[in-house]
Structures are given as C-alpha cells and as structure tokens.
mmCIF file of C-alpha atoms in Angstrom:
data_model
loop_
_atom_site.group_PDB
_atom_site.id
_atom_site.type_symbol
_atom_site.label_atom_id
_atom_site.label_comp_id
_atom_site.label_asym_id
_atom_site.label_seq_id
_atom_site.Cartn_x
_atom_site.Cartn_y
_atom_site.Cartn_z
ATOM 1 C CA MET A 1 105.463 75.370 99.511
ATOM 2 C CA SER A 2 106.556 77.930 96.958
ATOM 3 C CA PHE A 3 104.908 80.608 94.841
ATOM 4 C CA CYS A 4 104.439 81.349 91.162
ATOM 5 C CA VAL A 5 103.467 84.981 90.704
ATOM 6 C CA GLU A 6 102.955 87.596 88.016
ATOM 7 C CA MET A 7 101.448 91.083 87.921
ATOM 8 C CA HIS A 8 100.406 93.718 85.415
ATOM 9 C CA THR A 9 99.112 97.281 85.492
ATOM 10 C CA ASP A 10 97.566 99.345 82.696
ATOM 11 C CA ILE A 11 96.738 103.037 82.470
ATOM 12 C CA GLY A 12 93.425 102.166 80.808
ATOM 13 C CA ILE A 13 91.588 103.963 78.036
ATOM 14 C CA ARG A 14 90.866 107.375 79.570
ATOM 15 C CA LYS A 15 93.198 108.401 82.418
ATOM 16 C CA GLU A 16 96.255 110.552 81.707
ATOM 17 C CA THR A 17 98.326 108.906 84.463
ATOM 18 C CA ASN A 18 98.414 105.494 86.092
ATOM 19 C CA GLN A 19 97.765 106.062 89.784
ATOM 20 C CA ASP A 20 97.883 102.345 90.641
ATOM 21 C CA SER A 21 101.087 100.981 92.187
ATOM 22 C CA ILE A 22 101.853 97.274 92.594
ATOM 23 C CA CYS A 23 104.715 95.331 94.135
ATOM 24 C CA VAL A 24 105.775 91.772 94.923
ATOM 25 C CA LYS A 25 108.644 90.891 97.265
ATOM 26 C CA GLU A 26 109.819 87.322 97.796
ATOM 27 C CA ALA A 27 112.471 85.828 100.072
ATOM 28 C CA GLN A 28 113.845 82.442 101.039
ATOM 29 C CA THR A 29 114.445 81.606 104.686
ATOM 30 C CA ASP A 30 115.801 78.531 106.425
ATOM 31 C CA ARG A 31 112.178 77.635 107.250
ATOM 32 C CA GLY A 32 110.740 78.185 103.775
ATOM 33 C CA ASP A 33 109.664 80.838 101.299
ATOM 34 C CA ILE A 34 107.758 84.019 102.157
ATOM 35 C CA LEU A 35 106.013 86.428 99.807
ATOM 36 C CA LEU A 36 104.593 89.940 100.104
ATOM 37 C CA ALA A 37 102.197 91.354 97.496
ATOM 38 C CA ILE A 38 100.774 94.886 97.582
ATOM 39 C CA ILE A 39 98.345 96.860 95.461
ATOM 40 C CA CYS A 40 97.622 100.553 96.043
ATOM 41 C CA ASP A 41 95.122 102.599 94.069
ATOM 42 C CA GLY A 42 95.855 106.320 94.141
ATOM 43 C CA MET A 43 92.576 108.137 94.304
ATOM 44 C CA GLY A 44 91.301 108.819 90.800
ATOM 45 C CA GLY A 45 89.779 112.255 91.278
ATOM 46 C CA LEU A 46 92.491 113.535 93.576
ATOM 47 C CA GLU A 47 95.702 115.187 92.431
ATOM 48 C CA LYS A 48 98.965 113.260 92.722
ATOM 49 C CA GLY A 49 97.313 109.920 93.484
ATOM 50 C CA GLU A 50 100.330 108.177 91.994
ATOM 51 C CA VAL A 51 102.552 109.886 94.589
ATOM 52 C CA ALA A 52 100.398 108.527 97.418
ATOM 53 C CA SER A 53 100.268 104.971 96.085
ATOM 54 C CA SER A 54 103.984 104.745 95.270
ATOM 55 C CA THR A 55 104.923 106.234 98.662
ATOM 56 C CA ILE A 56 102.998 103.493 100.467
ATOM 57 C CA ILE A 57 104.550 100.792 98.274
ATOM 58 C CA SER A 58 108.024 102.130 99.071
ATOM 59 C CA ALA A 59 107.339 102.133 102.816
ATOM 60 C CA PHE A 60 106.141 98.504 102.798
ATOM 61 C CA SER A 61 109.045 97.420 100.606
ATOM 62 C CA LYS A 62 111.510 98.901 103.097
ATOM 63 C CA TRP A 63 109.633 97.224 105.952
ATOM 64 C CA PHE A 64 109.901 93.836 104.211
ATOM 65 C CA GLU A 65 113.650 94.196 103.779
ATOM 66 C CA GLY A 66 114.500 95.929 107.050
ATOM 67 C CA THR A 67 112.020 94.909 109.754
ATOM 68 C CA LEU A 68 110.419 91.613 108.772
ATOM 69 C CA PRO A 69 113.649 89.557 109.107
ATOM 70 C CA TYR A 70 113.739 90.425 112.824
ATOM 71 C CA LEU A 71 110.058 89.594 113.295
ATOM 72 C CA LEU A 72 110.488 86.097 111.862
ATOM 73 C CA ALA A 73 112.351 85.114 115.044
ATOM 74 C CA LYS A 74 109.329 86.013 117.208
ATOM 75 C CA ASP A 75 106.914 83.427 118.596
ATOM 76 C CA ASN A 76 103.768 84.890 117.017
ATOM 77 C CA VAL A 77 104.869 86.370 113.711
ATOM 78 C CA ILE A 78 101.375 87.180 112.398
ATOM 79 C CA ASP A 79 100.491 89.305 115.426
ATOM 80 C CA GLU A 80 103.852 91.089 115.233
ATOM 81 C CA VAL A 81 103.328 91.847 111.552
ATOM 82 C CA LYS A 82 99.803 93.135 112.219
ATOM 83 C CA TYR A 83 101.143 95.496 114.890
ATOM 84 C CA TYR A 84 103.804 96.932 112.579
ATOM 85 C CA TRP A 85 101.461 97.200 109.596
ATOM 86 C CA GLU A 86 98.926 99.178 111.600
ATOM 87 C CA ARG A 87 101.645 101.587 112.720
ATOM 88 C CA LEU A 88 103.018 101.838 109.186
ATOM 89 C CA ILE A 89 99.620 102.580 107.608
ATOM 90 C CA LYS A 90 98.817 105.249 110.195
ATOM 91 C CA GLU A 91 102.254 106.827 109.742
ATOM 92 C CA GLN A 92 101.752 106.940 105.973
ATOM 93 C CA ASN A 93 98.317 108.485 106.481
ATOM 94 C CA GLN A 94 99.933 111.315 108.432
ATOM 95 C CA ASN A 95 102.897 111.683 106.064
ATOM 96 C CA ILE A 96 100.795 111.824 102.902
ATOM 97 C CA ALA A 97 98.302 114.227 104.472
ATOM 98 C CA GLU A 98 101.177 116.499 105.536
ATOM 99 C CA TYR A 99 102.640 116.367 102.006
ATOM 100 C CA GLY A 100 99.248 117.414 100.671
ATOM 101 C CA ARG A 101 98.969 120.332 103.092
ATOM 102 C CA LYS A 102 102.437 121.610 102.257
ATOM 103 C CA ASN A 103 101.805 121.418 98.517
ATOM 104 C CA HIS A 104 98.162 122.556 98.649
ATOM 105 C CA ILE A 105 96.866 119.424 96.954
ATOM 106 C CA GLN A 106 94.621 116.501 97.819
ATOM 107 C CA LEU A 107 95.906 112.963 97.450
ATOM 108 C CA GLY A 108 95.258 109.540 98.885
ATOM 109 C CA SER A 109 95.413 105.819 98.241
ATOM 110 C CA THR A 110 93.847 102.492 99.061
ATOM 111 C CA ILE A 111 95.949 99.488 100.059
ATOM 112 C CA THR A 112 95.496 95.749 99.979
ATOM 113 C CA VAL A 113 98.593 93.872 101.141
ATOM 114 C CA ILE A 114 99.055 90.149 101.750
ATOM 115 C CA LEU A 115 101.941 88.314 103.398
ATOM 116 C CA PHE A 116 102.351 84.562 102.973
ATOM 117 C CA LEU A 117 104.491 82.983 105.690
ATOM 118 C CA TYR A 118 106.356 79.682 105.451
ATOM 119 C CA ASP A 119 104.067 78.019 108.026
ATOM 120 C CA GLY A 120 101.028 78.086 105.711
ATOM 121 C CA THR A 121 99.413 81.202 107.180
ATOM 122 C CA TYR A 122 98.691 84.564 105.574
ATOM 123 C CA LEU A 123 97.783 88.041 106.766
ATOM 124 C CA ILE A 124 95.926 90.698 104.767
ATOM 125 C CA GLY A 125 95.930 94.402 105.601
ATOM 126 C CA HIS A 126 93.281 96.509 103.933
ATOM 127 C CA VAL A 127 92.058 100.095 103.523
ATOM 128 C CA GLY A 128 89.627 101.172 100.803
ATOM 129 C CA ASP A 129 88.171 99.228 97.876
ATOM 130 C CA SER A 130 91.035 97.332 96.319
ATOM 131 C CA ARG A 131 90.425 93.614 96.864
ATOM 132 C CA ALA A 132 91.955 90.225 97.636
ATOM 133 C CA TYR A 133 90.429 86.985 96.334
ATOM 134 C CA LYS A 134 91.073 83.276 96.917
ATOM 135 C CA ILE A 135 90.416 81.094 93.886
ATOM 136 C CA ILE A 136 90.223 77.335 93.582
ATOM 137 C CA ASN A 137 89.094 75.515 90.458
ATOM 138 C CA ASN A 138 85.393 75.482 91.365
ATOM 139 C CA ASP A 139 85.045 78.438 93.704
ATOM 140 C CA ILE A 140 86.082 82.040 94.302
ATOM 141 C CA GLU A 141 85.992 83.949 97.590
ATOM 142 C CA ILE A 142 86.439 87.672 98.218
ATOM 143 C CA LEU A 143 88.718 87.898 101.266
ATOM 144 C CA THR A 144 88.342 91.634 101.929
ATOM 145 C CA GLU A 145 85.378 93.885 102.564
ATOM 146 C CA ASP A 146 85.039 97.062 100.474
ATOM 147 C CA GLN A 147 85.218 100.160 102.649
ATOM 148 C CA THR A 148 82.804 102.131 100.494
ATOM 149 C CA LEU A 149 79.523 103.917 101.019
ATOM 150 C CA VAL A 150 77.625 101.503 98.760
ATOM 151 C CA ALA A 151 79.099 98.440 100.502
ATOM 152 C CA ARG A 152 77.881 99.837 103.812
ATOM 153 C CA GLU A 153 74.443 100.498 102.304
ATOM 154 C CA VAL A 154 74.264 96.878 101.093
ATOM 155 C CA LYS A 155 75.315 95.604 104.523
ATOM 156 C CA MET A 156 72.608 97.721 106.185
ATOM 157 C CA GLY A 157 69.975 96.416 103.764
ATOM 158 C CA ARG A 158 69.378 99.784 102.142
ATOM 159 C CA LEU A 159 70.803 98.913 98.696
ATOM 160 C CA ALA A 160 70.401 95.770 96.604
ATOM 161 C CA PRO A 161 73.731 94.089 95.717
ATOM 162 C CA ASP A 162 72.874 94.113 92.017
ATOM 163 C CA LYS A 163 72.538 97.923 92.101
ATOM 164 C CA VAL A 164 76.068 98.611 93.364
ATOM 165 C CA GLU A 165 77.840 98.937 90.018
ATOM 166 C CA SER A 166 75.275 101.399 88.664
ATOM 167 C CA ASP A 167 75.049 103.484 91.833
ATOM 168 C CA PRO A 168 76.565 106.987 91.367
ATOM 169 C CA ARG A 169 78.107 106.711 94.856
ATOM 170 C CA ARG A 170 80.080 103.602 93.866
ATOM 171 C CA ASN A 171 83.505 105.230 94.263
ATOM 172 C CA VAL A 172 82.856 107.015 97.568
ATOM 173 C CA LEU A 173 85.311 105.588 100.113
ATOM 174 C CA LEU A 174 84.706 105.495 103.849
ATOM 175 C CA GLN A 175 88.438 105.846 104.482
ATOM 176 C CA CYS A 176 91.555 106.430 102.426
ATOM 177 C CA ILE A 177 95.240 106.667 103.346
ATOM 178 C CA GLY A 178 96.262 110.314 103.195
ATOM 179 C CA ALA A 179 92.761 111.731 102.764
ATOM 180 C CA SER A 180 91.122 110.556 106.015
ATOM 181 C CA LYS A 181 91.757 112.181 109.369
ATOM 182 C CA ILE A 182 91.882 108.767 111.050
ATOM 183 C CA VAL A 183 92.509 105.440 109.320
ATOM 184 C CA GLU A 184 91.665 102.089 110.910
ATOM 185 C CA PRO A 185 92.943 99.272 108.676
ATOM 186 C CA ALA A 186 91.103 95.955 108.540
ATOM 187 C CA PHE A 187 93.052 92.721 108.968
ATOM 188 C CA TYR A 188 92.237 89.201 107.839
ATOM 189 C CA LYS A 189 94.116 86.025 108.796
ATOM 190 C CA GLY A 190 93.926 82.703 107.003
ATOM 191 C CA ILE A 191 95.560 79.455 105.973
ATOM 192 C CA TYR A 192 96.719 78.770 102.424
ATOM 193 C CA ASN A 193 97.253 75.453 100.668
ATOM 194 C CA SER A 194 98.716 74.175 97.447
ATOM 195 C CA GLU A 195 96.487 74.213 94.354
ATOM 196 C CA GLU A 196 95.087 77.631 95.294
ATOM 197 C CA CYS A 197 95.429 81.043 93.659
ATOM 198 C CA TYR A 198 95.278 84.417 95.385
ATOM 199 C CA MET A 199 94.559 87.605 93.478
ATOM 200 C CA LEU A 200 94.870 91.277 94.394
ATOM 201 C CA CYS A 201 93.316 93.945 92.195
ATOM 202 C CA SER A 202 92.411 97.609 92.025
ATOM 203 C CA ASP A 203 88.714 98.385 91.690
ATOM 204 C CA GLY A 204 89.184 99.194 88.006
ATOM 205 C CA PHE A 205 89.898 95.525 87.369
ATOM 206 C CA ARG A 206 86.519 94.210 88.529
ATOM 207 C CA HIS A 207 83.705 96.611 87.626
ATOM 208 C CA VAL A 208 82.883 95.390 84.114
ATOM 209 C CA ILE A 209 83.889 91.727 84.324
ATOM 210 C CA SER A 210 82.054 89.123 86.380
ATOM 211 C CA THR A 211 83.276 87.179 89.383
ATOM 212 C CA ASP A 212 82.809 83.994 87.392
ATOM 213 C CA GLU A 213 84.990 85.315 84.567
ATOM 214 C CA ILE A 214 87.700 85.984 87.149
ATOM 215 C CA ARG A 215 87.282 82.482 88.613
ATOM 216 C CA LYS A 216 87.577 80.760 85.240
ATOM 217 C CA ALA A 217 90.620 82.759 84.112
ATOM 218 C CA PHE A 218 92.456 82.508 87.432
ATOM 219 C CA ALA A 219 91.618 78.917 88.372
ATOM 220 C CA PRO A 220 94.777 77.087 89.510
ATOM 221 C CA SER A 221 94.457 74.527 86.704
ATOM 222 C CA ASN A 222 94.797 77.356 84.163
ATOM 223 C CA ASN A 223 97.809 78.991 85.835
ATOM 224 C CA ASN A 224 100.597 76.451 86.109
ATOM 225 C CA ASN A 225 103.521 78.723 85.242
ATOM 226 C CA GLU A 226 104.478 82.379 84.988
ATOM 227 C CA LYS A 227 103.599 82.631 81.286
ATOM 228 C CA GLU A 228 100.081 81.287 81.799
ATOM 229 C CA ILE A 229 99.564 83.620 84.767
ATOM 230 C CA LYS A 230 100.813 86.679 82.881
ATOM 231 C CA ASP A 231 98.762 85.839 79.794
ATOM 232 C CA ASN A 232 95.576 85.449 81.842
ATOM 233 C CA ILE A 233 96.084 88.722 83.723
ATOM 234 C CA VAL A 234 96.731 90.642 80.509
ATOM 235 C CA ARG A 235 93.768 88.985 78.802
ATOM 236 C CA LEU A 236 91.360 90.108 81.541
ATOM 237 C CA ILE A 237 92.816 93.603 81.596
ATOM 238 C CA GLU A 238 92.313 93.864 77.833
ATOM 239 C CA LEU A 239 88.758 92.562 78.280
ATOM 240 C CA ASN A 240 88.138 95.358 80.786
ATOM 241 C CA LYS A 241 89.354 97.910 78.233
ATOM 242 C CA GLU A 242 87.199 96.404 75.483
ATOM 243 C CA ARG A 243 84.200 96.866 77.785
ATOM 244 C CA GLN A 244 85.140 100.529 78.270
ATOM 245 C CA GLU A 245 86.421 100.449 81.845
ATOM 246 C CA THR A 246 87.650 104.020 82.409
ATOM 247 C CA ASP A 247 89.876 103.526 85.462
ATOM 248 C CA ASN A 248 93.459 102.301 85.777
ATOM 249 C CA ILE A 249 93.484 98.486 85.841
ATOM 250 C CA SER A 250 95.887 96.357 87.905
ATOM 251 C CA SER A 251 96.138 92.792 89.165
ATOM 252 C CA ILE A 252 98.570 90.445 90.916
ATOM 253 C CA LEU A 253 98.062 86.672 90.815
ATOM 254 C CA ILE A 254 99.850 84.250 93.137
ATOM 255 C CA ARG A 255 99.694 80.494 92.496
ATOM 256 C CA ILE A 256 100.568 78.304 95.473
ATOM 257 C CA ILE A 257 102.894 75.457 94.442
ATOM 258 C CA LYS A 258 103.675 72.320 96.443
#
C-alpha cells in the first residue's frame, strides 16, 4: 500500500505567532512504503512554544533518517520504535526544560506522532491534547486519549462530556513535553487498511467544529488525491476561523491507497 498525504497550518485569527509545528516524512524500502507524520502544539500561554514544538519535530525527523533504517532489520520493529520514541520524548523533555531554565522562560509542547510500516501496522506516540483520528466513509474514531484535566474529570464521571468545550479548565494539560518534571508518553498500536484516512490535528482544529463535520470532510471517498485532501483541510481550517477559533490551527491527513 501507499499513501496520499497533505498538511496545513494556520496562525489563526488572534495569536501573534504560530506555535504549531507539523511534519511528514516518507520513504520507500524494498518491503514497501513507510510514512511518519507528527504534529506538535507549542503551549499557547507559554513563551517560546514554537521553539519547543519545532525542536521536537527536528529530533523525530533526525530519528527517522538516522535510526529507523537500522530498526527495520529487527524482528519486532514496532516494539523497537516504541522503545526509541519513549527515550526520545523523555530526552526532549529534559532538553527543553533545561533550555527554559537557562533562558528564564517557560515553554512546552504536545506531540502526536504516527508511523505507518509496510506490513500494515501503525504506532502512535502521544503526549498532551493533540489528536489522531481514523476515518472511514461512515465512521470516525479518535485513536488517542486527551491528557487533560477535563478529560480525566469525564473519565471519572465528574464532568459531562457535553460540558468539556465550555469548561474553563479545558486547556489544562496533565503533562507536557518541556513543562512537566516527568513525562510518560502513551502508545497505541493498530492495523491500517486501504480506503481509510488518518488525521492528526492540534486542539485548535477541533474545538468549534463537530466530529461529524470532520468525518464528512475527511471521508476517504472525498479525498482521492492530494488536491482534494489539501482543499478539504484548508476548508475546515477556514471554517474554524469563521467560527472564531482563537488558537493556531493545524491538520495532517493521510489517505491509505492500495
């Protein structure tokens, strides 16, 4: 299988800088194609959030080019990747925190990263409240769990799901790369198939549009080529801005092709 992918990021209507960073890396191997997609949301209220998010993107990009080729020869590639990602995220947590201490500033970033391997499996690494979705024509599934105070309150039965978006604690993260003393990334494994779409987004992409609007725009039948994918991402980002979303807004959409 192969991939058709596009991405777009927008500063939005209120922020002075875009603290989101996004990246897609693709490679061909003798066994098939592989693809890495990453979205990092530098923390909105913290100084130099764009430094934190771009630093993490750079570290994962170097890992893809320098380390992953050696891991592909291993017997259990997914477990090897998980091991290296956990080390990499914890190293970046220390590095960014140290940068902040030296420069007397606060900074941090979320991460949602997905790797599609040639054998039909994927791995997601996740810290914070950026998200990954799987979309088929008639269904949409959130593949990650928000690491936020309100998500924990919903899980514990102390907050109704329909109150999350209006809750003043909505943006309070339980952990953040660079701003948390200890970071424990979550990992999710899965199997992908043709005629599916996978979407990564920063939280600014999803607050004022519905899950069903995302499903309809990003259904595989509506995203058969790069132009259609790009047009649909931009259209939803513009819809977010029309509805007065105040955050940076970013999305990556991957269409699985036979």
